[in-house]
Amino acid sequence: LVLTGTPVDARTAASIGLVDEVLPVERMKDRIGELHRAGAAPPRRRPAPGAPIEALAGFFADADVETLLQGKATHDDAKVAKEAGKVRFKAPIATRIADDLIRNGADLDLAEGLALELSQLEKIFHTKDAYEGLSSLGRRRPTFIGE
């Protein structure tokens, strides 16, 4: 999801453990109050995401970011190959940093992970690609140059 920018709906987010609960918007305020009164978030669930998501996760876990950026990553599953192909249109510097953050930050606690991520933001936002991405929003597909 990070490398491709592919959006997911609420049910998919819940099925892969990205969110804890999915509920109607009119129920949110009450649920937040319940959690606040309980003094803790609900226990984290690790749902079984299913074969399609597992195939994607496995592929990206093993994929080389440079191969993805060059559009040379292949896979027998057409959906996995399509998702892999999206990476070649992303900003190379930001994609490399994101890949590194995922690989090196996955086992950190939240505070350490956030600190690691924040330490890289200045580097990303001082690139020509960041300007290109922001200035093209909603008008055209950005053309990233890796600078």
PDB file of C-alpha atoms in Angstrom, residues 55 59 73-82:
ATOM      1  CA  ALA A  55       0.336 -12.980  -2.423  1.00  0.00           C
ATOM      2  CA  PHE A  59       5.797 -10.397  -3.248  1.00  0.00           C
ATOM      3  CA  ALA A  73       9.450  -6.841 -11.368  1.00  0.00           C
ATOM      4  CA  THR A  74       7.361  -9.742 -12.625  1.00  0.00           C
ATOM      5  CA  HIS A  75       4.897 -12.173 -11.125  1.00  0.00           C
ATOM      6  CA  ASP A  76       2.654 -14.946 -12.452  1.00  0.00           C
ATOM      7  CA  ASP A  77      -0.419 -13.470 -10.746  1.00  0.00           C
ATOM      8  CA  ALA A  78      -1.778 -10.639 -12.931  1.00  0.00           C
ATOM      9  CA  LYS A  79      -3.034  -8.605  -9.934  1.00  0.00           C
ATOM     10  CA  VAL A  80       0.350  -8.790  -8.214  1.00  0.00           C
ATOM     11  CA  ALA A  81       2.120  -7.840 -11.463  1.00  0.00           C
ATOM     12  CA  LYS A  82      -0.246  -4.885 -11.945  1.00  0.00           C
TER      13      LYS A  82
END
